[in-house]
Amino acid sequence: MNRPRTNEDRRTYDVIVLGAGPTGENVAERTRAAGLSTVIVERELLGGECSYWACEPSKALLRPVLARADARRVPGLRQAVGGPLDVAAVLAHRDEIVFHWKDDGQVGWLDSVSVDLIRGHARLDGPRQVAVQTPDGDTVLLTARHAVAVCTGTAAAVPEIPGLDSVRPWTSREATSAGRVPGRLAVVGGGVVAVEMATAWQALGSQVTVLVRGDAGLLARMEPFAGHMVADGLREAGVDVRLGASVASLAREDGEVRIALADGGELAADEILFATGRVSRTADLGLETVGLTPGDWLTADDTCRVTAVADGWLYAVGDVNHRVLLTHQGKYQARIAGAAIGARARGELADETRWGAHAATADIAAVPQVVFTDPEVAAVGLTTREAERAGRRVEVVDYDIAGVAGAHQYADGYRGRARLLVDMDHGTVAGVTFVGPGVGELLYSATVAVVSEVPLERLWHAVPAFPTISEVWLRLLEAYRDRQQPGPS
């Protein structure tokens, strides 16, 4: 039986954006603001991974957990919050945050900024060409006058393990959208998703076991003390954290997941979550039609233009370029790329100098990140290890945040640590890491210090309010000053 031919619809725009997550939406908004006609193509929900299966739902699950943990450290309040969380209310709150997995509001926003929307699966079809298969089976053929921006993000990477398919594993999507609390949850991985989801589901009633393959510990890309303190916090909450634990095979028997470990040990769980990294969503994007390899990350320059494609019309923005896999950095890149596309469309040269208007310099020099665990972790700029690898001459200054008056006000028995990296050649801040309750709100000040390359002499005049945890900045500066002063002769 011959299938009927689909209808073909041909349209031309200045800019075509593939993917309507936060990154794609910001590219579209910026190019539209530059006066360029723009269309965005999305096959799932507008708002993307972050809005429905990552940042937003995970923080909705974690906020009650961390608020309760903070309240339990406050005299006069701890007795009032001694009981378990209201699981139904937490999950209902999560569902509200993600708009019950409906994107009507996002559609309305696109209309408000005059960006066209096509729903369907987009594939590149040669230079500046995109073919979209719509849910109705029709084909929309798009041509870009100036740019195509790939903003398709990433998907969860799941390792090949015997028996994997039989257990129907969780990825970050299932972990953030689950409608019930598993009695026992095994979490494979030691990164941000692993520790945040372990924090959330343990507090919601699961017995959580975290399996970390190597011996580097948790949050291995951050300062080592951050991972140690988060591991201590998880263990105190009842999580079983196992380092050097590698999964050899899996099976689901009588409804439970049987986990065989490489060292011969065994573990049983009701669900297993793999938080073992991300892969680019480029496997079915038509990259081969423009000389690229399907499934690869798209290497881009500081303006987010793909370096391997001639004529400079293809951009890769956000996670898909593998520069920094964080939503806020993707949105930052989108603002940069959108401005660069607009400038080039006007025949102007892009400003690609360090910290220039069209250069995503912060991807290299000042990436901020918060890990929403108990304790929280907030970091920006270089770690000690990264500074050593880069040959940067830095002075490491540590301070116990519990020594700040604001920490005593925040919580009884406050435990935290701050690290400041001072660039010895320039007298500026090269990196900052905070660990402790509430430290996420300190991060923007640290980011401004790193991005602005503020001399330490000037930071002495930035007076922190008393009594707040932000006084840790003063204590770090004092500790650094005291080290530099010569002793008595």
CSV table of C-alpha atoms in Angstrom, one decimal:
chain,number,residue,atom,x,y,z
A,1,MET,CA,0.0,0.0,0.0
A,2,ASN,CA,1.4,3.4,-1.0
A,3,ARG,CA,1.5,6.0,1.7
A,4,PRO,CA,0.0,9.4,0.7
A,5,ARG,CA,2.6,12.1,0.1
A,6,THR,CA,2.9,14.6,2.8
A,7,ASN,CA,2.2,18.3,2.3
A,8,GLU,CA,5.3,20.5,1.9
A,9,ASP,CA,5.4,24.0,3.3
A,10,ARG,CA,8.4,26.2,2.4
A,11,ARG,CA,9.2,29.2,4.6
A,12,THR,CA,12.2,31.5,4.9
A,13,TYR,CA,13.4,33.3,8.1
A,14,ASP,CA,16.5,35.2,9.1
A,15,VAL,CA,17.1,32.8,12.0
A,16,ILE,CA,16.1,29.2,12.7
A,17,VAL,CA,16.4,28.0,16.2
A,18,LEU,CA,16.3,24.2,16.9
A,19,GLY,CA,15.2,23.5,20.4
A,20,ALA,CA,12.9,25.6,22.7
A,21,GLY,CA,14.6,25.1,26.1
A,22,PRO,CA,15.8,28.1,28.0
A,23,THR,CA,18.8,28.4,25.7
A,24,GLY,CA,16.8,28.3,22.4
A,25,GLU,CA,14.2,30.7,23.8
A,26,ASN,CA,16.8,33.2,24.7
A,27,VAL,CA,18.5,33.0,21.3
A,28,ALA,CA,15.2,33.5,19.7
A,29,GLU,CA,14.3,36.5,21.9
A,30,ARG,CA,17.7,38.1,21.3
A,31,THR,CA,17.6,37.7,17.5
A,32,ARG,CA,14.1,38.9,17.4
A,33,ALA,CA,15.1,42.0,19.5
A,34,ALA,CA,17.8,42.6,16.9
A,35,GLY,CA,15.1,42.9,14.3
A,36,LEU,CA,15.5,39.5,12.7
A,37,SER,CA,12.6,37.2,11.8
A,38,THR,CA,12.9,34.1,13.9
A,39,VAL,CA,11.3,30.7,14.1
A,40,ILE,CA,11.8,28.1,16.8
A,41,VAL,CA,11.3,24.4,16.3
A,42,GLU,CA,10.5,22.0,19.2
A,43,ARG,CA,9.3,18.4,19.3
A,44,GLU,CA,8.6,18.2,23.0
A,45,LEU,CA,7.5,20.9,25.6
A,46,LEU,CA,8.5,24.5,25.2
A,47,GLY,CA,10.8,25.2,28.1
A,48,GLY,CA,12.8,22.1,27.6
A,49,GLU,CA,14.6,19.8,30.0
A,50,CYS,CA,15.3,22.4,32.7
A,51,SER,CA,11.7,23.5,33.1
A,52,TYR,CA,10.1,20.0,33.3
A,53,TRP,CA,12.7,17.4,34.1
A,54,ALA,CA,15.7,19.0,35.7
A,55,CYS,CA,16.3,22.4,37.4
A,56,GLU,CA,12.8,23.4,38.2
A,57,PRO,CA,11.3,20.1,39.4
A,58,SER,CA,14.4,19.1,41.3
A,59,LYS,CA,14.6,22.4,43.2
A,60,ALA,CA,10.9,22.1,43.9
A,61,LEU,CA,11.6,18.7,45.5
A,62,LEU,CA,14.6,20.0,47.4
A,63,ARG,CA,13.3,23.3,48.7
A,64,PRO,CA,11.1,21.7,51.5
A,65,VAL,CA,13.9,19.3,52.4
A,66,LEU,CA,16.5,22.1,52.9
A,67,ALA,CA,14.0,24.5,54.6
A,68,ARG,CA,13.2,21.8,57.1
A,69,ALA,CA,16.9,21.1,57.6
A,70,ASP,CA,17.5,24.8,58.3
A,71,ALA,CA,14.5,25.0,60.6
A,72,ARG,CA,15.7,22.1,62.7
A,73,ARG,CA,18.8,24.1,63.5
A,74,VAL,CA,16.9,27.1,64.8
A,75,PRO,CA,16.1,27.2,68.6
A,76,GLY,CA,12.3,27.5,69.2
A,77,LEU,CA,11.5,26.1,65.8
A,78,ARG,CA,13.1,22.6,65.6
A,79,GLN,CA,10.4,21.0,67.7
A,80,ALA,CA,7.7,22.3,65.3
A,81,VAL,CA,9.3,20.6,62.3
A,82,GLY,CA,10.3,17.4,63.9
A,83,GLY,CA,8.0,15.2,61.9
A,84,PRO,CA,8.2,13.8,58.3
A,85,LEU,CA,7.5,15.9,55.2
A,86,ASP,CA,4.1,15.9,53.7
A,87,VAL,CA,5.0,13.9,50.6
A,88,ALA,CA,1.7,14.5,48.8
A,89,ALA,CA,2.1,18.2,49.3
A,90,VAL,CA,5.7,18.2,48.1
A,91,LEU,CA,4.9,16.3,45.0
A,92,ALA,CA,1.8,18.5,44.3
A,93,HIS,CA,4.1,21.6,44.7
A,94,ARG,CA,6.5,20.0,42.2
A,95,ASP,CA,3.7,19.4,39.8
A,96,GLU,CA,2.6,23.1,40.1
A,97,ILE,CA,6.1,24.3,39.5
A,98,VAL,CA,6.2,22.4,36.2
A,99,PHE,CA,2.7,23.5,35.2
A,100,HIS,CA,1.7,19.8,35.2
A,101,TRP,CA,3.9,19.3,32.2
A,102,LYS,CA,2.0,21.7,30.0
A,103,ASP,CA,3.6,24.5,28.1
A,104,ASP,CA,0.7,26.9,27.4
A,105,GLY,CA,2.5,29.7,29.3
A,106,GLN,CA,5.6,29.3,27.2
A,107,VAL,CA,3.6,29.4,24.0
A,108,GLY,CA,2.1,32.7,25.2
A,109,TRP,CA,5.6,34.1,25.9
A,110,LEU,CA,6.8,33.2,22.4
A,111,ASP,CA,3.8,35.0,20.9
A,112,SER,CA,4.6,38.1,23.1
A,113,VAL,CA,8.1,38.4,21.6
A,114,SER,CA,6.8,37.7,18.0
A,115,VAL,CA,8.8,34.4,17.5
A,116,ASP,CA,7.1,31.8,15.3
A,117,LEU,CA,6.8,28.2,16.6
A,118,ILE,CA,6.7,25.0,14.6
A,119,ARG,CA,6.2,21.8,16.6
A,120,GLY,CA,7.9,18.8,15.2
A,121,HIS,CA,11.2,17.0,14.7
A,122,ALA,CA,13.8,19.2,12.9
A,123,ARG,CA,16.8,17.9,10.8
A,124,LEU,CA,19.4,19.9,9.0
A,125,ASP,CA,19.0,19.4,5.2
A,126,GLY,CA,22.1,21.1,3.9
A,127,PRO,CA,23.6,24.5,4.4
A,128,ARG,CA,21.0,26.9,6.0
A,129,GLN,CA,18.3,24.3,5.3
A,130,VAL,CA,16.0,22.6,7.9
A,131,ALA,CA,13.3,20.0,7.3
A,132,VAL,CA,10.7,19.6,10.0
A,133,GLN,CA,8.4,16.6,10.3
A,134,THR,CA,5.3,17.7,12.1
A,135,PRO,CA,3.1,15.5,14.3
A,136,ASP,CA,0.5,15.5,11.5
A,137,GLY,CA,3.0,14.0,9.1
A,138,ASP,CA,3.5,17.1,7.1
A,139,THR,CA,6.9,18.5,6.1
A,140,VAL,CA,7.9,22.1,6.7
A,141,LEU,CA,11.1,23.2,4.7
A,142,LEU,CA,12.8,26.1,6.3
A,143,THR,CA,15.6,28.3,4.9
A,144,ALA,CA,17.7,30.6,7.1
A,145,ARG,CA,19.0,33.9,5.6
A,146,HIS,CA,21.6,34.4,8.3
A,147,ALA,CA,21.8,31.6,10.9
A,148,VAL,CA,20.7,28.3,12.2
A,149,ALA,CA,21.2,27.8,16.0
A,150,VAL,CA,21.2,24.3,17.4
A,151,CYS,CA,20.0,24.4,21.0
A,152,THR,CA,18.9,20.8,21.4
A,153,GLY,CA,20.8,20.2,24.7
A,154,THR,CA,21.6,16.8,26.1
A,155,ALA,CA,20.1,13.5,27.3
A,156,ALA,CA,21.1,11.3,30.2
A,157,ALA,CA,24.0,9.0,29.5
A,158,VAL,CA,23.4,5.4,30.7
A,159,PRO,CA,26.3,2.9,30.7
A,160,GLU,CA,26.0,-0.4,28.9
A,161,ILE,CA,25.4,-2.9,31.7
A,162,PRO,CA,24.1,-6.5,31.4
A,163,GLY,CA,20.4,-6.6,32.3
A,164,LEU,CA,20.0,-2.8,32.1
A,165,ASP,CA,16.9,-2.9,29.9
A,166,SER,CA,15.2,-5.4,32.1
A,167,VAL,CA,15.2,-3.1,35.1
A,168,ARG,CA,13.7,0.0,33.4
A,169,PRO,CA,16.2,2.4,35.1
A,170,TRP,CA,15.5,5.9,36.2
A,171,THR,CA,17.4,8.8,34.6
A,172,SER,CA,17.1,12.4,35.8
A,173,ARG,CA,13.7,12.6,34.1
A,174,GLU,CA,12.1,9.9,36.1
A,175,ALA,CA,13.9,11.0,39.3
A,176,THR,CA,12.4,14.5,39.0
A,177,SER,CA,8.9,13.5,37.8
A,178,ALA,CA,8.1,10.3,39.8
A,179,GLY,CA,4.7,10.3,41.4
A,180,ARG,CA,5.5,8.0,44.3
A,181,VAL,CA,8.4,7.5,46.7
A,182,PRO,CA,10.3,4.2,46.2
A,183,GLY,CA,11.0,2.3,49.4
A,184,ARG,CA,14.6,1.7,48.3
A,185,LEU,CA,16.5,3.8,45.7
A,186,ALA,CA,20.0,3.0,44.4
A,187,VAL,CA,21.7,6.1,42.9
A,188,VAL,CA,24.6,5.4,40.5
A,189,GLY,CA,27.0,8.4,40.2
A,190,GLY,CA,28.6,11.0,42.4
A,191,GLY,CA,27.9,14.2,40.6
A,192,VAL,CA,25.3,17.0,41.1
A,193,VAL,CA,22.3,15.0,40.0
A,194,ALA,CA,23.2,12.1,42.1
A,195,VAL,CA,23.7,14.0,45.3
A,196,GLU,CA,20.7,16.3,44.9
A,197,MET,CA,18.4,13.4,44.1
A,198,ALA,CA,19.8,11.4,47.0
A,199,THR,CA,19.1,14.3,49.3
A,200,ALA,CA,15.5,14.7,48.0
A,201,TRP,CA,14.4,11.1,48.0
A,202,GLN,CA,16.0,10.2,51.3
A,203,ALA,CA,14.1,13.1,52.9
A,204,LEU,CA,10.9,12.0,51.2
A,205,GLY,CA,11.1,8.5,52.7
A,206,SER,CA,13.3,6.4,50.5
A,207,GLN,CA,16.2,4.4,51.8
A,208,VAL,CA,18.9,5.6,49.4
A,209,THR,CA,22.2,4.0,48.6
A,210,VAL,CA,24.7,6.0,46.5
A,211,LEU,CA,27.2,4.0,44.4
A,212,VAL,CA,30.2,5.9,43.2
A,213,ARG,CA,32.5,3.9,40.8
A,214,GLY,CA,35.9,5.5,41.6
A,215,ASP,CA,37.6,6.7,44.7
A,216,ALA,CA,37.5,10.4,43.9
A,217,GLY,CA,34.5,10.9,46.0
A,218,LEU,CA,31.4,13.0,45.5
A,219,LEU,CA,31.4,16.2,43.3
A,220,ALA,CA,34.9,15.3,42.0
A,221,ARG,CA,35.1,18.4,39.8
A,222,MET,CA,34.8,20.8,42.8
A,223,GLU,CA,37.2,21.4,45.7
A,224,PRO,CA,37.6,18.1,47.6
A,225,PHE,CA,36.3,19.4,50.9
A,226,ALA,CA,33.0,20.2,49.2
A,227,GLY,CA,32.4,16.5,48.3
A,228,HIS,CA,33.6,15.4,51.7
A,229,MET,CA,31.1,17.7,53.5
A,230,VAL,CA,28.2,16.7,51.3
A,231,ALA,CA,29.0,13.0,51.8
A,232,ASP,CA,29.0,13.6,55.6
A,233,GLY,CA,25.7,15.4,55.3
A,234,LEU,CA,24.1,12.6,53.3
A,235,ARG,CA,25.4,9.9,55.7
A,236,GLU,CA,24.0,11.9,58.7
A,237,ALA,CA,20.6,11.9,56.9
A,238,GLY,CA,20.7,8.2,56.5
A,239,VAL,CA,22.1,7.7,53.0
A,240,ASP,CA,24.4,4.8,52.5
A,241,VAL,CA,27.3,6.3,50.4
A,242,ARG,CA,29.7,3.7,48.9
A,243,LEU,CA,32.8,4.7,47.2
A,244,GLY,CA,34.6,2.4,44.8
A,245,ALA,CA,31.3,0.6,44.1
A,246,SER,CA,30.9,-0.4,40.4
A,247,VAL,CA,27.7,-2.0,39.0
A,248,ALA,CA,28.5,-5.3,37.1
A,249,SER,CA,25.0,-6.5,36.2
A,250,LEU,CA,21.3,-5.9,36.9
A,251,ALA,CA,18.1,-7.9,37.0
A,252,ARG,CA,14.5,-7.3,38.1
A,253,GLU,CA,13.1,-10.2,40.1
A,254,ASP,CA,9.7,-10.2,41.8
A,255,GLY,CA,9.4,-6.5,41.3
A,256,GLU,CA,12.8,-5.5,42.8
A,257,VAL,CA,16.1,-4.5,41.2
A,258,ARG,CA,18.9,-6.9,41.9
A,259,ILE,CA,22.3,-5.1,41.6
A,260,ALA,CA,25.5,-7.2,41.3
A,261,LEU,CA,28.6,-5.2,42.2
A,262,ALA,CA,32.0,-5.7,40.6
A,263,ASP,CA,33.5,-6.6,44.0
A,264,GLY,CA,31.1,-9.5,44.3
A,265,GLY,CA,28.6,-7.7,46.6
A,266,GLU,CA,24.9,-7.5,46.0
A,267,LEU,CA,22.2,-4.9,46.6
A,268,ALA,CA,18.5,-4.8,46.3
A,269,ALA,CA,16.4,-1.7,45.5
A,270,ASP,CA,12.9,-0.8,44.2
A,271,GLU,CA,14.3,1.6,41.7
A,272,ILE,CA,17.8,2.4,40.3
A,273,LEU,CA,18.8,5.9,39.1
A,274,PHE,CA,21.7,6.4,36.8
A,275,ALA,CA,23.2,9.8,37.2
A,276,THR,CA,26.3,9.1,35.1
A,277,GLY,CA,26.6,12.1,32.8
A,278,ARG,CA,25.1,13.5,29.6
A,279,VAL,CA,25.3,12.9,25.9
A,280,SER,CA,24.5,15.5,23.1
A,281,ARG,CA,21.2,15.4,21.4
A,282,THR,CA,22.5,15.4,17.9
A,283,ALA,CA,22.2,11.8,16.8
A,284,ASP,CA,19.1,12.5,14.6
A,285,LEU,CA,19.7,16.1,13.6
A,286,GLY,CA,20.9,15.7,10.0
A,287,LEU,CA,24.5,16.7,10.9
A,288,GLU,CA,25.8,14.5,8.1
A,289,THR,CA,24.2,16.9,5.6
A,290,VAL,CA,26.6,19.6,6.6
A,291,GLY,CA,29.7,17.5,7.0
A,292,LEU,CA,29.4,16.7,10.7
A,293,THR,CA,29.1,13.5,12.6
A,294,PRO,CA,25.7,12.6,14.1
A,295,GLY,CA,25.9,12.2,17.9
A,296,ASP,CA,28.9,14.4,18.3
A,297,TRP,CA,29.2,17.5,20.4
A,298,LEU,CA,29.3,20.6,18.3
A,299,THR,CA,32.6,22.5,18.9
A,300,ALA,CA,31.9,26.2,18.9
A,301,ASP,CA,34.0,29.4,19.3
A,302,ASP,CA,33.4,32.1,21.9
A,303,THR,CA,30.5,33.5,19.8
A,304,CYS,CA,29.0,30.0,19.8
A,305,ARG,CA,29.6,29.6,16.0
A,306,VAL,CA,30.4,26.0,15.0
A,307,THR,CA,34.0,26.0,14.0
A,308,ALA,CA,33.8,23.1,11.5
A,309,VAL,CA,31.2,24.5,9.2
A,310,ALA,CA,32.1,27.0,6.5
A,311,ASP,CA,30.5,30.4,6.0
A,312,GLY,CA,29.7,30.8,9.7
A,313,TRP,CA,25.9,30.2,9.5
A,314,LEU,CA,25.7,27.4,12.0
A,315,TYR,CA,25.7,28.1,15.8
A,316,ALA,CA,25.6,25.6,18.7
A,317,VAL,CA,24.4,27.2,21.9
A,318,GLY,CA,24.1,25.7,25.4
A,319,ASP,CA,24.8,22.1,26.5
A,320,VAL,CA,25.1,20.8,22.9
A,321,ASN,CA,28.5,22.6,22.5
A,322,HIS,CA,29.9,21.0,25.6
A,323,ARG,CA,31.4,24.2,26.9
A,324,VAL,CA,29.5,24.2,30.2
A,325,LEU,CA,26.5,22.0,30.9
A,326,LEU,CA,24.5,24.4,33.1
A,327,THR,CA,21.2,26.1,32.3
A,328,HIS,CA,22.3,29.6,33.3
A,329,GLN,CA,25.4,29.3,31.2
A,330,GLY,CA,23.3,28.2,28.2
A,331,LYS,CA,21.2,31.3,28.7
A,332,TYR,CA,24.3,33.4,28.9
A,333,GLN,CA,25.6,31.9,25.7
A,334,ALA,CA,22.3,32.5,24.1
A,335,ARG,CA,22.5,36.2,24.9
A,336,ILE,CA,26.0,36.3,23.5
A,337,ALA,CA,25.1,34.3,20.4
A,338,GLY,CA,21.9,36.3,19.7
A,339,ALA,CA,23.8,39.5,19.9
A,340,ALA,CA,26.6,38.1,17.6
A,341,ILE,CA,24.1,36.9,15.0
A,342,GLY,CA,22.4,40.3,15.1
A,343,ALA,CA,25.7,42.2,14.6
A,344,ARG,CA,26.8,40.0,11.8
A,345,ALA,CA,23.4,40.3,10.1
A,346,ARG,CA,24.0,44.0,10.1
A,347,GLY,CA,27.4,43.5,8.5
A,348,GLU,CA,29.3,44.4,11.6
A,349,LEU,CA,32.3,42.6,13.0
A,350,ALA,CA,31.6,40.7,16.2
A,351,ASP,CA,33.5,41.8,19.3
A,352,GLU,CA,35.3,38.5,20.2
A,353,THR,CA,37.8,40.0,22.6
A,354,ARG,CA,38.0,38.8,26.2
A,355,TRP,CA,34.8,40.0,27.9
A,356,GLY,CA,33.7,41.5,24.6
A,357,ALA,CA,30.0,41.9,23.8
A,358,HIS,CA,30.0,38.8,21.6
A,359,ALA,CA,32.4,36.5,23.5
A,360,ALA,CA,31.2,33.9,26.1
A,361,THR,CA,34.3,34.5,28.3
A,362,ALA,CA,32.6,33.5,31.5
A,363,ASP,CA,32.4,29.9,30.2
A,364,ILE,CA,36.1,29.8,30.8
A,365,ALA,CA,36.8,32.2,33.6
A,366,ALA,CA,33.7,32.5,35.8
A,367,VAL,CA,31.2,29.7,35.8
A,368,PRO,CA,28.9,29.8,38.9
A,369,GLN,CA,27.2,26.8,40.2
A,370,VAL,CA,25.1,25.9,43.3
A,371,VAL,CA,24.6,22.3,44.5
A,372,PHE,CA,21.3,22.2,46.5
A,373,THR,CA,22.3,19.7,49.1
A,374,ASP,CA,22.6,19.9,52.9
A,375,PRO,CA,25.1,21.5,53.2
A,376,GLU,CA,24.8,23.6,50.0
A,377,VAL,CA,27.8,24.1,47.8
A,378,ALA,CA,28.4,27.3,45.8
A,379,ALA,CA,31.5,27.9,43.6
A,380,VAL,CA,32.7,30.1,40.8
A,381,GLY,CA,36.0,30.5,39.0
A,382,LEU,CA,39.0,28.1,39.4
A,383,THR,CA,39.4,25.3,41.9
A,384,THR,CA,42.8,24.7,43.4
A,385,ARG,CA,43.4,21.8,41.1
A,386,GLU,CA,42.4,23.7,38.0
A,387,ALA,CA,44.7,26.6,38.9
A,388,GLU,CA,47.6,24.2,39.3
A,389,ARG,CA,46.9,22.6,36.0
A,390,ALA,CA,46.7,26.0,34.3
A,391,GLY,CA,50.0,27.1,35.8
A,392,ARG,CA,48.3,29.9,37.7
A,393,ARG,CA,50.1,31.2,40.8
A,394,VAL,CA,47.5,31.4,43.5
A,395,GLU,CA,47.3,31.7,47.2
A,396,VAL,CA,44.7,29.5,48.9
A,397,VAL,CA,42.9,31.0,51.8
A,398,ASP,CA,40.4,28.9,53.9
A,399,TYR,CA,38.1,30.0,56.6
A,400,ASP,CA,35.6,28.2,58.8
A,401,ILE,CA,32.3,30.0,58.2
A,402,ALA,CA,31.1,29.0,61.7
A,403,GLY,CA,33.4,31.8,62.9
A,404,VAL,CA,31.1,34.5,61.3
A,405,ALA,CA,28.5,36.0,63.6
A,406,GLY,CA,25.9,35.6,60.9
A,407,ALA,CA,26.4,31.9,60.8
A,408,HIS,CA,25.5,31.7,64.5
A,409,GLN,CA,22.3,33.6,63.8
A,410,TYR,CA,21.5,31.4,60.9
A,411,ALA,CA,21.8,28.0,62.7
A,412,ASP,CA,22.9,26.4,65.9
A,413,GLY,CA,26.0,24.3,65.3
A,414,TYR,CA,26.6,25.9,61.8
A,415,ARG,CA,29.1,23.9,59.8
A,416,GLY,CA,30.7,25.5,56.7
A,417,ARG,CA,33.9,26.3,54.9
A,418,ALA,CA,35.0,29.0,52.5
A,419,ARG,CA,38.0,29.0,50.2
A,420,LEU,CA,39.3,32.0,48.3
A,421,LEU,CA,41.9,31.7,45.6
A,422,VAL,CA,44.0,34.9,45.1
A,423,ASP,CA,45.8,35.4,41.8
A,424,MET,CA,49.2,36.4,43.1
A,425,ASP,CA,50.3,38.0,39.8
A,426,HIS,CA,47.3,40.3,39.6
A,427,GLY,CA,46.0,40.6,43.2
A,428,THR,CA,42.5,39.6,42.1
A,429,VAL,CA,40.1,36.7,43.0
A,430,ALA,CA,40.6,33.7,40.8
A,431,GLY,CA,38.0,31.4,42.4
A,432,VAL,CA,35.7,31.0,45.4
A,433,THR,CA,34.0,28.0,47.0
A,434,PHE,CA,31.5,28.1,49.8
A,435,VAL,CA,30.1,25.1,51.6
A,436,GLY,CA,27.4,25.4,54.3
A,437,PRO,CA,23.7,26.1,54.8
A,438,GLY,CA,22.4,29.2,52.8
A,439,VAL,CA,25.7,29.8,50.9
A,440,GLY,CA,24.0,29.8,47.5
A,441,GLU,CA,23.0,33.4,48.1
A,442,LEU,CA,26.7,34.4,48.5
A,443,LEU,CA,27.5,33.2,45.0
A,444,TYR,CA,26.6,36.3,43.0
A,445,SER,CA,29.0,38.5,44.9
A,446,ALA,CA,31.7,36.0,44.3
A,447,THR,CA,30.9,35.9,40.6
A,448,VAL,CA,31.0,39.7,40.3
A,449,ALA,CA,34.4,39.7,42.0
A,450,VAL,CA,35.8,37.1,39.6
A,451,VAL,CA,34.3,38.6,36.4
A,452,SER,CA,35.2,42.2,37.3
A,453,GLU,CA,38.8,41.1,38.4
A,454,VAL,CA,38.4,43.4,41.4
A,455,PRO,CA,41.7,44.1,43.1
A,456,LEU,CA,41.8,42.9,46.7
A,457,GLU,CA,42.7,46.4,47.8
A,458,ARG,CA,39.3,47.6,46.5
A,459,LEU,CA,37.4,44.7,48.0
A,460,TRP,CA,38.4,46.0,51.5
A,461,HIS,CA,36.0,48.8,50.8
A,462,ALA,CA,33.1,46.5,50.0
A,463,VAL,CA,31.7,46.4,53.5
A,464,PRO,CA,29.5,43.3,54.4
A,465,ALA,CA,26.5,44.0,56.6
A,466,PHE,CA,26.5,42.7,60.2
A,467,PRO,CA,25.4,40.1,61.2
A,468,THR,CA,25.2,38.2,57.9
A,469,ILE,CA,27.0,35.2,56.6
A,470,SER,CA,28.5,37.6,53.9
A,471,GLU,CA,31.0,38.7,56.6
A,472,VAL,CA,32.9,35.7,55.5
A,473,TRP,CA,34.3,37.9,52.7
A,474,LEU,CA,35.9,40.2,55.4
A,475,ARG,CA,37.3,37.2,57.3
A,476,LEU,CA,38.9,35.8,54.1
A,477,LEU,CA,40.5,39.1,53.3
A,478,GLU,CA,41.8,39.4,56.9
A,479,ALA,CA,43.2,35.8,56.7
A,480,TYR,CA,45.0,36.7,53.4
A,481,ARG,CA,46.3,40.0,54.8
A,482,ASP,CA,47.7,38.3,57.9
A,483,ARG,CA,49.5,35.8,55.8
A,484,GLN,CA,51.2,38.5,53.8
A,485,GLN,CA,52.3,40.6,56.7
A,486,PRO,CA,55.9,39.9,57.7
A,487,GLY,CA,56.5,38.8,61.3
A,488,PRO,CA,58.5,40.7,63.8
A,489,SER,CA,62.2,40.9,63.0
